[in-house]
Tab-separated table of C-alpha atoms in Angstrom:
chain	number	residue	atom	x	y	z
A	51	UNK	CA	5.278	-0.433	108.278
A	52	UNK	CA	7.587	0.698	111.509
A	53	UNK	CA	8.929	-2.946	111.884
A	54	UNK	CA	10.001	-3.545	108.608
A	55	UNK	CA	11.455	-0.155	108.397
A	56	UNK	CA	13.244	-0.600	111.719
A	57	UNK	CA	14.430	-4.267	110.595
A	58	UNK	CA	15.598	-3.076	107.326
A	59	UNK	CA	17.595	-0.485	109.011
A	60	UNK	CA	18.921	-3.042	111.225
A	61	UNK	CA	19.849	-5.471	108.067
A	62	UNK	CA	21.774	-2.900	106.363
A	63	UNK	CA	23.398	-1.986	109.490
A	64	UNK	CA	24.895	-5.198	110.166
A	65	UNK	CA	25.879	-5.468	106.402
A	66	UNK	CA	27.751	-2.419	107.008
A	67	UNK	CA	29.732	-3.552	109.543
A	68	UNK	CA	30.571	-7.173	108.148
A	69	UNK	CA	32.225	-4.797	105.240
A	70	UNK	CA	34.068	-2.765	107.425
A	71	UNK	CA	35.386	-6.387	109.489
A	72	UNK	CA	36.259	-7.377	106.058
A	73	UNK	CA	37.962	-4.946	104.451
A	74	UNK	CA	39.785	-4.121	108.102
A	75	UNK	CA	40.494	-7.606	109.970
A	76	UNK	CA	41.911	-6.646	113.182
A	77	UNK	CA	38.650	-5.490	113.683
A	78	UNK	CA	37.613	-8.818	114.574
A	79	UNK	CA	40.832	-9.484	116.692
A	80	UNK	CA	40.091	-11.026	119.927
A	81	UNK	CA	41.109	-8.364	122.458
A	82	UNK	CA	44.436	-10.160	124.038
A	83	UNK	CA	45.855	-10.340	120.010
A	84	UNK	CA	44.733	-6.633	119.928
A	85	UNK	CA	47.020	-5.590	122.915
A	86	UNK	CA	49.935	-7.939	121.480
A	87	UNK	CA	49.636	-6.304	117.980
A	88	UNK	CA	49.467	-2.600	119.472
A	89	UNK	CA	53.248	-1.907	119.922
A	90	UNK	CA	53.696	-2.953	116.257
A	91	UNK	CA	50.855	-0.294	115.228
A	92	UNK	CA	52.804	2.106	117.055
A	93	UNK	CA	56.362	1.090	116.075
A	94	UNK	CA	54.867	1.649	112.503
A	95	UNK	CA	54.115	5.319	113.747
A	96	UNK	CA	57.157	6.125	114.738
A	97	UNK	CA	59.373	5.115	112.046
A	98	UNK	CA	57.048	7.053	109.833
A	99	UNK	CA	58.163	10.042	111.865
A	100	UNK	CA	61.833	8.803	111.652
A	101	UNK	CA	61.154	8.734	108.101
A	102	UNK	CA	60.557	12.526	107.329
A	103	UNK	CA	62.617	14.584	104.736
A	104	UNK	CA	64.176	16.628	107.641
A	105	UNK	CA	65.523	13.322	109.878
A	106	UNK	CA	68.360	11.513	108.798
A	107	UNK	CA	69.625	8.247	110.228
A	108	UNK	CA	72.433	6.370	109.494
A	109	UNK	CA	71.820	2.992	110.931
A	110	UNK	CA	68.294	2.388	110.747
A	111	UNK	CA	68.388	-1.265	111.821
A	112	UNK	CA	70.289	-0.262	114.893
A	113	UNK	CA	67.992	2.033	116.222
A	114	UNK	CA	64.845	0.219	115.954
A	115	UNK	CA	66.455	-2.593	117.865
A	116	UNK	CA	67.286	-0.059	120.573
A	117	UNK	CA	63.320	1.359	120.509
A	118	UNK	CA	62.466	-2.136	120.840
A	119	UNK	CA	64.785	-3.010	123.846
A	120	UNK	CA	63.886	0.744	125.268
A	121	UNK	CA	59.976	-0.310	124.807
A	122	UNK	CA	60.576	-3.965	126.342
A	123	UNK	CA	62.066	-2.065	129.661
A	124	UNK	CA	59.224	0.674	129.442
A	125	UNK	CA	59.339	3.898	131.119
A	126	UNK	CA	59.793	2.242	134.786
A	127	UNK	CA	63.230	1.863	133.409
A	128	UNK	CA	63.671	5.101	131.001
A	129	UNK	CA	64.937	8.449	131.697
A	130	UNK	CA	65.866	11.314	129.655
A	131	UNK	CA	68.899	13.266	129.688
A	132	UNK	CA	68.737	17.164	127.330
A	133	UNK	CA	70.535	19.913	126.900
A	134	UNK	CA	68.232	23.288	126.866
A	135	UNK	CA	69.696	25.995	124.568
A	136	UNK	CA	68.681	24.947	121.013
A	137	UNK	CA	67.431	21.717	121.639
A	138	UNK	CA	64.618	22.283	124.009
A	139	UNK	CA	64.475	25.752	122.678
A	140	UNK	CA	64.373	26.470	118.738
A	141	UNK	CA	67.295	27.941	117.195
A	142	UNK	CA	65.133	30.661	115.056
A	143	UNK	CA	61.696	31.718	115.148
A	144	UNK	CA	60.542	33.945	111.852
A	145	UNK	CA	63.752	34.356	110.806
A	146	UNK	CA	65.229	35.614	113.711
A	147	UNK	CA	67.724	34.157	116.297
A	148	UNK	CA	65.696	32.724	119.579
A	149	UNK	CA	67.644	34.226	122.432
A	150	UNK	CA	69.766	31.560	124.715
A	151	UNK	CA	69.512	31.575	128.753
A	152	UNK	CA	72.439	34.155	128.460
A	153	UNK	CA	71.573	36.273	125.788
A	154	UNK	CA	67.990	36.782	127.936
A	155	UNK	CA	70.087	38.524	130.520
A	156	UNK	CA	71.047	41.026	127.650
A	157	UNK	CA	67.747	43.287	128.665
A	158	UNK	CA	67.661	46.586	130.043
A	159	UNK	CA	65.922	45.529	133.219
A	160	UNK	CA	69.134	43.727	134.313
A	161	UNK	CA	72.342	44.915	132.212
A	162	UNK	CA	73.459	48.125	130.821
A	163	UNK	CA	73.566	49.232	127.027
A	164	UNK	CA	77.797	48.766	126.940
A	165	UNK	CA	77.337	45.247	129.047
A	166	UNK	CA	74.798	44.080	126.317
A	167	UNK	CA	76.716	45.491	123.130
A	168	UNK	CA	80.245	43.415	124.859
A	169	UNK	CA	77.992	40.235	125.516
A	170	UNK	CA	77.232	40.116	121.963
A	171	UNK	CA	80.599	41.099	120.862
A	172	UNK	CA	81.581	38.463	122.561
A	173	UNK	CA	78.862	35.884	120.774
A	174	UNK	CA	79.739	36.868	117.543
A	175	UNK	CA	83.729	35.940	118.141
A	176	UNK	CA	83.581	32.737	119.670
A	177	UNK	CA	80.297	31.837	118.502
A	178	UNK	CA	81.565	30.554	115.512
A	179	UNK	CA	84.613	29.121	117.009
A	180	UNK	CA	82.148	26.579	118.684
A	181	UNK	CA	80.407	25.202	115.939
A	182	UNK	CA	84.148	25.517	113.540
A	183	UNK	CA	83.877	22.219	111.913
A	184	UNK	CA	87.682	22.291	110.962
A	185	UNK	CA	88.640	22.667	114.746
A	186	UNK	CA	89.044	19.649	117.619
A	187	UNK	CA	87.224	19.858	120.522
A	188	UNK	CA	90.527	20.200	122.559
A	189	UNK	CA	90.906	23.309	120.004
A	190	UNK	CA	87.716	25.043	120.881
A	191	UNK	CA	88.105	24.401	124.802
A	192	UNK	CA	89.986	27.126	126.019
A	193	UNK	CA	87.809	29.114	123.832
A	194	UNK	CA	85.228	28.177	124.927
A	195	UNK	CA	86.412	28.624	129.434
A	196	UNK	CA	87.163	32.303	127.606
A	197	UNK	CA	83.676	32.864	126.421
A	198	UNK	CA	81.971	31.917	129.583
A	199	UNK	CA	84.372	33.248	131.895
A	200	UNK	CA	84.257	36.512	130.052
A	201	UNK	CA	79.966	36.499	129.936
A	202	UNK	CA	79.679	35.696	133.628
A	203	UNK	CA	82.466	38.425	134.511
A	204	UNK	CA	80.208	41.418	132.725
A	205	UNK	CA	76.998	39.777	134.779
A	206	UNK	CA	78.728	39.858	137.570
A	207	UNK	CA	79.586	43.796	137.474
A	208	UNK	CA	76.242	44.772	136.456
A	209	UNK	CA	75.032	43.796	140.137
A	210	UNK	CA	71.918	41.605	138.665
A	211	UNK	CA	69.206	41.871	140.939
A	212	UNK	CA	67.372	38.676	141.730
A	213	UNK	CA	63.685	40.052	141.843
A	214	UNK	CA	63.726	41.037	138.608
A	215	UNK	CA	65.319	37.892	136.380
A	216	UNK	CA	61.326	37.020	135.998
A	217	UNK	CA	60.268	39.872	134.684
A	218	UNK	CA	63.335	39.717	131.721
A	219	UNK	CA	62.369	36.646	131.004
A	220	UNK	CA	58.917	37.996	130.722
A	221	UNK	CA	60.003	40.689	128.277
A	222	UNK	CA	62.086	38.819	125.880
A	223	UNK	CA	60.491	39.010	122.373
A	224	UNK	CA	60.916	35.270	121.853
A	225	UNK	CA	59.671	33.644	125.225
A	226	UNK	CA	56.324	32.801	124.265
A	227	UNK	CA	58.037	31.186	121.060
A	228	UNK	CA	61.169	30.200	122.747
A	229	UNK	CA	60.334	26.261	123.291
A	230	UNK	CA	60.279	23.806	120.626
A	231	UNK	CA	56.716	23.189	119.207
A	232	UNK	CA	55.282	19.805	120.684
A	233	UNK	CA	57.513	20.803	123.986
A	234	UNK	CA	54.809	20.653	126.795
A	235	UNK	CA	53.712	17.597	125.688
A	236	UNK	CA	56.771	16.269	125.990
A	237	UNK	CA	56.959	17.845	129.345
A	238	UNK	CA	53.904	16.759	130.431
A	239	UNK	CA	53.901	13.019	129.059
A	240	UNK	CA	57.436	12.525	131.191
A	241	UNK	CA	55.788	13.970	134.158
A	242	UNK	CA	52.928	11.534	134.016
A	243	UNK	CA	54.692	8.776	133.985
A	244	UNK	CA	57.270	9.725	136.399
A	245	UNK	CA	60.022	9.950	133.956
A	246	UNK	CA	62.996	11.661	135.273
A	247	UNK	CA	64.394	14.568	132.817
A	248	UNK	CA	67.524	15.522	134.136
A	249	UNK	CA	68.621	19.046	131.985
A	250	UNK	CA	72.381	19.609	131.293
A	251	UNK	CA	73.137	23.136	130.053
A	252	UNK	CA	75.823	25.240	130.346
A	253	UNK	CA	73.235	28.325	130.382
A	254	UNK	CA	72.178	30.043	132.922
A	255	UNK	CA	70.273	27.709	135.479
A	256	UNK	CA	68.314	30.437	137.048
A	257	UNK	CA	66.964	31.816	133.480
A	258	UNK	CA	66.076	28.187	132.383
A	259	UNK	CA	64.037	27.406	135.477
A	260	UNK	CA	62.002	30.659	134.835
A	261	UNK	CA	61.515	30.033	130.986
A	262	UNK	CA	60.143	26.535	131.704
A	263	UNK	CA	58.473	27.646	135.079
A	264	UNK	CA	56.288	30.432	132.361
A	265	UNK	CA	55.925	27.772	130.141
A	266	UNK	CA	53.719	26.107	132.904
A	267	UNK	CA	55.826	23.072	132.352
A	268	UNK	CA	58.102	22.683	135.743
A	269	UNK	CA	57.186	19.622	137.146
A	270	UNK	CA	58.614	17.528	139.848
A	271	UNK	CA	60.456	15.366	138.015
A	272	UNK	CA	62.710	17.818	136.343
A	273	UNK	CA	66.059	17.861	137.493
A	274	UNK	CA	68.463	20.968	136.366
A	275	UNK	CA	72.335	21.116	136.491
A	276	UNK	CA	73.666	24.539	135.010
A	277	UNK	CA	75.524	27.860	135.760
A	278	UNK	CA	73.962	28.963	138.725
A	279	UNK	CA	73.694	32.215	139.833
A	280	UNK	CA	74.861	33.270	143.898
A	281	UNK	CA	73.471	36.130	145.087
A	282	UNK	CA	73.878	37.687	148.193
A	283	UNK	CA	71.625	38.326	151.452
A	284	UNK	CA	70.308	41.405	149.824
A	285	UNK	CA	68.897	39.499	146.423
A	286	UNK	CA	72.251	40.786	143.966
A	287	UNK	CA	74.432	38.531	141.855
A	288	UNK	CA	77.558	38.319	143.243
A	289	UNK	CA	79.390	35.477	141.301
A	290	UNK	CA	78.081	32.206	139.862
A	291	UNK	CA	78.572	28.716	141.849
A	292	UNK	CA	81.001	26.024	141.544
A	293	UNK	CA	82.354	24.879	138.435
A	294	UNK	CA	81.872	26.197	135.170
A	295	UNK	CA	79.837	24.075	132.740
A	296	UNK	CA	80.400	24.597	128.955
A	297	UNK	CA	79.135	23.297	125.619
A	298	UNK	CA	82.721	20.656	125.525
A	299	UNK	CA	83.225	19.697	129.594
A	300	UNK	CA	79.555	17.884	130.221
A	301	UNK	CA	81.334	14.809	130.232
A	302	UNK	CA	83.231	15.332	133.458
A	303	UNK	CA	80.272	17.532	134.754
A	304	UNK	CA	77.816	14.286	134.240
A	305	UNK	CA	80.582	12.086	136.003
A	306	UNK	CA	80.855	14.477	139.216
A	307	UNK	CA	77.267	15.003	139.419
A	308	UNK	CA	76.256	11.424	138.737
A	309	UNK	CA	76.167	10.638	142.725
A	310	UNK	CA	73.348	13.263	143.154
A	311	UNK	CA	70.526	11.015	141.224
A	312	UNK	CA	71.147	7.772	142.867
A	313	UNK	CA	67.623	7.508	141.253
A	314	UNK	CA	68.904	7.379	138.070
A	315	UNK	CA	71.295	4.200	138.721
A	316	UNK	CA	68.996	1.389	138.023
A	317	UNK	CA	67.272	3.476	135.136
A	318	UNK	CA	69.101	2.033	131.843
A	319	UNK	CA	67.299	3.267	129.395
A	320	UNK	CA	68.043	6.781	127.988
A	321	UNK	CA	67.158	8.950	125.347
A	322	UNK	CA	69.499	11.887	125.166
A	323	UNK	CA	68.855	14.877	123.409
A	324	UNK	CA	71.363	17.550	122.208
A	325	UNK	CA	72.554	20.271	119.676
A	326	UNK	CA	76.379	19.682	120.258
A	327	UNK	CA	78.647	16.595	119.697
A	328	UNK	CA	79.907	17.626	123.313
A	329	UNK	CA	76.137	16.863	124.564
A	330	UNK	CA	76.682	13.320	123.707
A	331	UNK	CA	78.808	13.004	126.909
A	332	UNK	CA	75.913	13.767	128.991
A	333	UNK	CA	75.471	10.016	129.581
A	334	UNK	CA	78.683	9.780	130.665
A	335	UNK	CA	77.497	9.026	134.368
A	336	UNK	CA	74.924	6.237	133.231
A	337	UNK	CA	75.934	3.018	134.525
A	338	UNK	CA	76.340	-0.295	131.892
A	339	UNK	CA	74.925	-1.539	130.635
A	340	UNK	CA	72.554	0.406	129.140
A	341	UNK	CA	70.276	1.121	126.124
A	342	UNK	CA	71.140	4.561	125.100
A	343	UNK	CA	69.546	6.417	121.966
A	344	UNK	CA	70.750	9.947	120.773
A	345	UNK	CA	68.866	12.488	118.888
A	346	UNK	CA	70.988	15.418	117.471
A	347	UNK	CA	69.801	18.089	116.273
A	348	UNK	CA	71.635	20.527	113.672
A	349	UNK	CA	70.451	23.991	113.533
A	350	UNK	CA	73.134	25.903	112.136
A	351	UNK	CA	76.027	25.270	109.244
A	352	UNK	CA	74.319	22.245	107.898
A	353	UNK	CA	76.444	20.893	105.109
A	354	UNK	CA	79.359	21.601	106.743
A	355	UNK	CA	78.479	19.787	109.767
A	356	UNK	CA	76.151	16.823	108.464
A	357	UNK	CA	78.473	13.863	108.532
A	358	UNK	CA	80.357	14.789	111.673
A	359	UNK	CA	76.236	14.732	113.252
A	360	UNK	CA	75.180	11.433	111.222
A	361	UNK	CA	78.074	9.202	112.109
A	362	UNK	CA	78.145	11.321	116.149
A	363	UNK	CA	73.918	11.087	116.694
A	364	UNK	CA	71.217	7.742	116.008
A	365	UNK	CA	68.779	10.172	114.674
A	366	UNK	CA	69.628	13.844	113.880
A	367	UNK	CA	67.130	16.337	112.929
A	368	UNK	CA	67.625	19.024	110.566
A	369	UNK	CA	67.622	23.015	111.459
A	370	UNK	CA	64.420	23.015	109.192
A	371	UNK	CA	61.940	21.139	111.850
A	372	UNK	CA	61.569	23.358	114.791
A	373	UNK	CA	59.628	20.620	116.345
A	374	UNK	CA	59.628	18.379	119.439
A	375	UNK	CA	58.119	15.661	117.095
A	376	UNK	CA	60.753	13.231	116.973
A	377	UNK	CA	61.712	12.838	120.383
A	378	UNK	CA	57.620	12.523	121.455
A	379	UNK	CA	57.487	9.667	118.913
A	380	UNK	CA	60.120	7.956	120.468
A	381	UNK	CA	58.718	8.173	123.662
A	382	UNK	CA	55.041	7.364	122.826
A	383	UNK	CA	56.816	4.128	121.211
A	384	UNK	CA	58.522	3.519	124.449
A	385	UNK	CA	55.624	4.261	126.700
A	386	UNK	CA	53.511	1.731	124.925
A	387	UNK	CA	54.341	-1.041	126.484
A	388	UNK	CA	52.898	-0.179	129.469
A	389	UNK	CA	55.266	-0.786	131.928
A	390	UNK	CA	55.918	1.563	134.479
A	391	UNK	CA	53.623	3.866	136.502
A	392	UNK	CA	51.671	7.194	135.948
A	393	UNK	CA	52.219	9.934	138.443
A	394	UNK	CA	48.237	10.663	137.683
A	395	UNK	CA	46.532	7.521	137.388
A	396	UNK	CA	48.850	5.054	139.085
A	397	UNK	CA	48.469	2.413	135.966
């Protein structure tokens, strides 16, 4: 009675799975036609992402042929170029305005009450002079050297002491909301395969560093250019370093600092990520040729803005997805080739 029990068992068993070869084919695949067939399973996934309600694209056909060139050099020949504030970060959480690297300096720990009512005095004016959809960019530019000049000034008289920039960031209501959902994954996946992430911001370099440093996501392969704080022997802010770096000059910022990353040179590939139609000069110091793609994404003053972004970005993501989904699509797509090495496995 065991046998035939165990046989019939057996029987419908294999039955079973001669339905499930059936009804899915590629289950039968030989293994090498499995590997070939994989990028296509996966190029499928992320145009379905690319495909959401909140993404809109203008030239579809171009930017799958540029995933497809960007997978065919895999990640041995990819890096990533983003701006922080707003792109990284969200641009609201519950309603409520996620604080930039400068507006986390507005805390009592490091500024006065006056120095943090004129620092958002000074948001509110030229705020909207940035994102003025009417106005050139050589308009907004002297604005915009006003703004910063004006922010760093107030910093600079408060006498910000060094040992305590990690405990603001600490305190700000938003920090443990303040990246993008889907963020340390992205973080992380660059970091294990080595991908270089070079961040262009014209925050405050010293604040980033310590929001992604709490984040747990500061890894080796992160490379920062920013507003830098210089403080002096005794730990207090004293001015900020070199040149100024704002939302419209990145372009001759990524030219001058293009020499540091001699890394970067024979990495073609880019995906650039930004909030700004000035962040698309970012790539400015990437060599041809190369395979760039741009993902924009528009947080604030939608309508008014959405054709400038659609015919400016490949792919630009609307102020209603919070998310880091798009841009870890793309690079899962990328990564699937195979090419390239991982920092933790060395395959």
């Amino acid at each position: 009675m065991f046998g035939l029990k165990s046989y019939k068992q057996t029987a419908d068993s294999s039955l079973l799975l001669l339905k499930l070869v059936y009804k899915i084919p590629w289950l039968c695949t030989p293994l090498r036609t499995l590997v070939d067939i994989w990028p296509q399973l996966t190029k499928s996934e992320v145009m379905s992402e690319l495909s959401r309600s909140s993404v809109l694209i203008k030239r579809r056909d171009r930017v799958e042929e540029t995933l497809e060139a960007m997978r065919q050099d895999g990640t041995a020949g990819l890096h990533v170029i983003s701006d922080f504030d707003m792109t990284l970060t969200r641009f609201a959480h519950n309603g409520k305005r996620v604080p930039t690297s400068h507006n986390i300096l507005d805390n009592r720990l490091l500024v006065d009450e006056e120095c943090g009512k004129k620092m958002r005095e000074l948001l509110n004016t030229y705020y909207p002079i940035e994102i003025d959809a009417s106005r050139t960019v050589e308009e907004k530019l002297p604005f915009m050297v006003e703004w910063w000049t004006k922010v760093h000034n107030l910093l600079v008289e408060q006498k910000i002491r060094k040992d305590l920039l990690a405990a603001a960031v600490r305190e700000s209501t938003s920090v443990t909301s303040m990246l993008r959902d889907g963020c340390k994954a992205f973080f992380d996946q660059l970091a294990h395969r080595d991908v270089p992430l070079l961040i262009f911001s014209g925050g405050v370099g010293d604040v980033l560093e310590e929001v992604i440093r709490q984040h747990g996501v500061f890894h080796p392969n992160i490379h920062v250019i920013a507003n830098y704080m210089d403080f002096d022997h005794s730990g207090i802010l004293r001015a900020f370093k070199g040149d100024l770096i704002h939302t419209f000059n990145k372009r001759v910022r990524a030219l001058s600092h293009a020499a540091r990353f001699p890394e970067l040179q024979a990495r073609r590939s880019v995906l650039l990520l930004g909030d700004s139609l000035g962040d698309l000069n970012m790539a400015a110091g990437v060599p041809e040729p190369r395979r760039l793609l741009t993902v924009g994404f528009l947080n604030d003053q939608v309508d008014a803005r959405r054709e400038s972004y659609v015919n400016s970005f490949d792919i630009v993501v609307l102020a209603q997805d919070d998310t880091m989904d798009v841009p870890n699509a793309v690079l899962r797509f990328v990564m699937s080739s195979g090419k390239g090495q991982s920092r933790l496995t060395g395959t």
